[in-house]
Amino acid sequence: MEVQILGSAQSAAKQNNALVIKTAEATARVWIYSPTVIRVSISKNTGVSDTSFAVIQKPEGSIDSKENSDHIEVTTSALKLSIQKSPLRFNFYTADGKELSQDDSRFGVNWQGTRVINYRKLYKDERFIGLGEKTGDLDRRGSSYTNWNSDVPDHNPKSDPLYETFPFFVGMHGGLTYGLFFDNTHKSYFDFGATTDHQMSWFGADAGDMNYYFFGAQNVADIIKDYTWLTGRMEMPPLWTLGYQQCRWSYMSAQEILDIAKTFRDHNIPADVMYCDIDYMDHYKIFTWNHETFPDPKSFIDKLKSMGFRLVTIVDPGIKVEPGYKQYDEGVAKNYFATYPNGEKFIGEVWPGRCHFPDFFRDDVRKWWGASFTALTEPGVEGFWNDMNEPAAWGQNIPWMVKFGNYYMPEIRNVYGMEMARATHEGTKKILGNKRPFVLTRAAYSGTQRYSAVWTGDNSAYDAHMLLGQRMVNSLGITGMSLVGVDIGGFSGDPTPELMVRWNSLGVYTPMFRNHAMQGTKMREPWRWGEANEKIIKKDIEQRYKLLPYLYSSFYQSHQTGLPVSRTLAINYTQDTMVYNPTYQNQFLFGDGLLVAPVISTEHTASVYLPKGEWYRISSGEHYEGGKAYTVDAPLNDLPVFAKGGAIVPMQNIIQNTNEKGDGILEVNVWYGKEASKFVYYEDDGSSYDYEHGTYHKREISFDPANKRIKFGVISGLLTSKYTKIKLVLHQFQSNISGNVRTVSVNGEIKALSGDVVMFDNTNSAITVAYH
Ligand code: GLC
C-alpha cells in the first residue's frame, strides 16, 4: 500500500460555517464548536456524510480566519489554529501563542489504501492519559492501542483491545494541556510514541475520515467538561444503583435469589440489588422467563421489593433462531436483523445457539427492541444489563460484509454496543414513564454515558487485576463515563478471602459497587468468607451507605459537568510527576474530598503519595503534610483513605437499603484546612425525572478558615430535604486553631460543642456556623 500524501492547499473558502481547504488530493474542513473546541475533518471522499454517534453539539455559525501567502489562521478567544498551506499541516496554539500540538512537519496526515493516519509532533516531556477502558499504565506514553470492541474473557493486565472504544486522550507537556477526540468508528489505532523515533505520536483508522476535535482548555477538568459537553453527560442515576449490588452467573432460581436476599437482611448487611444472569431465561431466549425456575416473575419480584431489593436482568443481542419465538418471528417478519449483502440474515452462535442480531442502527429496530422490555418491566424489573454486545459470537469474527443499517460491520462494530444500550435506555425510559431506568453495558463508544453505565468485563481474581480495574475505572472517568464498575472479587477464578475483603473495601469507593462471579467459582456473598471477614465486609458496605449523600452529590457533579466520581490524580494534580509513578498511579480522588490508595491483599502496609496540601487519614484522624510519599498501615480492615484539608463530606446513618429513610440526620463532616473550600450538596427523590423540572434540593456548603465560618447557602429547588437535622462534625479543628474550639454559634445562637459535633435544624434558609 503506497503512502498517499495530503498535498498542499490550492484554495480556501468559507462555506456555511466551515472553512474548506482543497488540495489536489483531499478536502479539509475546519469548524469552531466553542472557543476551546475546534474540529478538523480531512477526507478524500467527496460529498462526505457528516454523521456522528458521539457528538451532540453543532458548530458555531461563523468562523474567524485570515490568510497570507503561507498560512491560514483560525482564531477563537482561547485558541489559534495555524494552518500551513504547503504541505498542508494543522498546528494548534493557545491564544497567546504557546504551542499546544502540531502535525509532524514531515508527515502530517496521510493515507495507505483506505487507512488514514495523523502523525503528530511528540514533545520531550509529553504524557498522555485517556482512551477509557485500556490496560497498561496511567501515563500512556510509550504504549500503543487498538480500538476494536471484543469479547475478551481471559484478558490480562496487558491485553488489548478490550470491550470498549473511547478514542479520546489528553496530552500534556511544558505545563500545557490539550485533548483530542478522533471521532472515527472504524478499527482505530493510537501510538503514543511506542514505535517511532521519539519524534512522533500517531493515530489512525482502517478507513473513514481524519475527523478529530481538538480541545484547548488549560486544565484537565475543563477538557473533560468540554469533551462531555460535546458528547453528552449522564442523567442522574437511580439512587438504588449506588447501593451494594449482588450478582452471579447465575443464581439459578427465584427461590435461590430470594434466599440470598433474605440472608443479607438476616445478617444486617446493607444491599439494594440482585441480578438475574442468563439462566433466568427459557433457553437463553431474550425477553423470556424460564417458567420452571422462575414460575411467577411478578410475585418473585414483589417479594424482593418487599425486602427492599431491585432486580436487574441480563439481555444479550443474539436472538435465537427458532420459529414460534416471539422476538424471532417479529424480527424476521419485519426484517430487523443484520444481513449479508444478498439479503440473507446473518447467523452467529452465542449462548442460545444459532442467533440473528438486531440491527440497532435503524430507528424502527431500536423502537421494537425497546418496546420488547415490557416482558421484563411488567413483572417489575428496573435495571437492564446489556451484555455480549461487541457483538460477541463464538469465534469472535463477524464477516465484514454483514450489513447493519447502511453500514458494513467494520465501520460500526465499535458502536454496536452503544446503540444497543441506547435502544434499551430509550425503550425502557418510555415504558417506565417518569421512573429512571438503569442500563449497564459491556461494549461502548464515546457518548455511551448518555444512556448507560459500564463495567470492565470479565476480569480475574488476582491482585494485579484489582489494580488494573481501578486504573480502568479512573481512565473511563476521563472519557465521560462516571457510573463504572468492575466485578468485585474477580469474575473468573476464586479470590483468597483476603483478596475478597480487600476488593470489597475498594468497592466502597467504586462508582458502581457490584460483586459478580463466573459459574463454577466459589460463592461470593459476604457471609461466605468466615465470621471475621464477614464483619469487615459488612463494616465496609455500611461505610458505602453512610457515604451516599456525598456520593449522590458527586454524581450530580458528573451530571452537570462531566467530571467523574473516581478521578485519577492526573485530573487535579496534572503537573505533579509523582502521580504518574507506577507505585502511585492507581490512587484516585473519590469525589472532591477523599483520596483512596488501593492496596493489594498480601500487603498490610502501603506506599502512598499525597499531593500538595494537607491530608487526614479518615480512620485515625492522623495528619499528613502533602507533597510527600509515606508508608502507612493498611490492615485488611482499613484501606488507606484520606480526607483533603477542607474536605466537606455529607454522610448519613447506616440504612439497610436506599428505600429506608434513615434517621433524618445529615452528618456533614468537615476536615480542617488552611484554605477555603466548598461543596455543592444535592438531593432529589432518587428515582424520577422531576429533578429536570426543579424538584431537587441544592445548596452550597462552604468552609472559610480565615473567618472561622462554615456556611450552608440558601436552598435552590423545590424539594424539602429528607434530612430534618444537620449534625456538623469538625475534624481536627482543635489541634489546628489556636486555643480550643469550645463553642460554636449557629446563626448567632451560641451552642455548646459536644466533642467535635454540633447539631441544628436543617432549614431552607442560609445557616452560618461560626466557631470560636
Ligand atoms: C459474559 C459477561 C459476564 C456474564 C456471562 C454470562 O461473560 O461478561 O458478566 O456473567 O457472560 O452471561
PDB file of C-alpha atoms and ligand atoms in Angstrom, residues 249 277-278 314 316 351 385 387-388 442 455 457-458 487 491 514 516-517, ligand 1:
ATOM      1  CA  TRP A 249     -23.675 -16.203  36.810  1.00  0.00           C
ATOM      2  CA  ASP A 277     -27.807 -13.638  34.747  1.00  0.00           C
ATOM      3  CA  ILE A 278     -28.643 -15.652  31.607  1.00  0.00           C
ATOM      4  CA  ILE A 314     -29.411  -9.526  31.624  1.00  0.00           C
ATOM      5  CA  ASP A 316     -27.860 -10.179  25.095  1.00  0.00           C
ATOM      6  CA  TRP A 351     -25.484 -18.779  24.347  1.00  0.00           C
ATOM      7  CA  TRP A 385     -27.866  -5.377  31.817  1.00  0.00           C
ATOM      8  CA  ASP A 387     -24.020  -7.974  27.617  1.00  0.00           C
ATOM      9  CA  MET A 388     -22.194  -9.630  24.692  1.00  0.00           C
ATOM     10  CA  ARG A 442     -20.238  -4.083  28.372  1.00  0.00           C
ATOM     11  CA  TRP A 455     -18.356  -2.349  33.703  1.00  0.00           C
ATOM     12  CA  GLY A 457     -15.958  -7.137  31.606  1.00  0.00           C
ATOM     13  CA  ASP A 458     -14.571 -10.494  32.630  1.00  0.00           C
ATOM     14  CA  ASP A 487     -16.602  -7.386  39.012  1.00  0.00           C
ATOM     15  CA  PHE A 491     -15.123 -12.751  37.549  1.00  0.00           C
ATOM     16  CA  ARG A 514     -21.140  -4.840  42.184  1.00  0.00           C
ATOM     17  CA  HIS A 516     -20.088 -10.690  40.394  1.00  0.00           C
ATOM     18  CA  ALA A 517     -18.575 -14.073  39.570  1.00  0.00           C
TER      19      ALA A 517
HETATM   20  C1  GLC B   1     -20.250 -12.680  29.942  1.00  0.00           C
HETATM   21  C2  GLC B   1     -20.334 -11.497  30.880  1.00  0.00           C
HETATM   22  C3  GLC B   1     -20.494 -11.976  32.304  1.00  0.00           C
HETATM   23  C4  GLC B   1     -21.731 -12.882  32.389  1.00  0.00           C
HETATM   24  C5  GLC B   1     -21.614 -14.028  31.404  1.00  0.00           C
HETATM   25  C6  GLC B   1     -22.876 -14.863  31.360  1.00  0.00           C
HETATM   26  O1  GLC B   1     -19.083 -13.379  30.171  1.00  0.00           O
HETATM   27  O2  GLC B   1     -19.228 -10.653  30.760  1.00  0.00           O
HETATM   28  O3  GLC B   1     -20.589 -10.894  33.186  1.00  0.00           O
HETATM   29  O4  GLC B   1     -21.854 -13.363  33.689  1.00  0.00           O
HETATM   30  O5  GLC B   1     -21.376 -13.533  30.110  1.00  0.00           O
HETATM   31  O6  GLC B   1     -23.968 -14.109  30.985  1.00  0.00           O
END
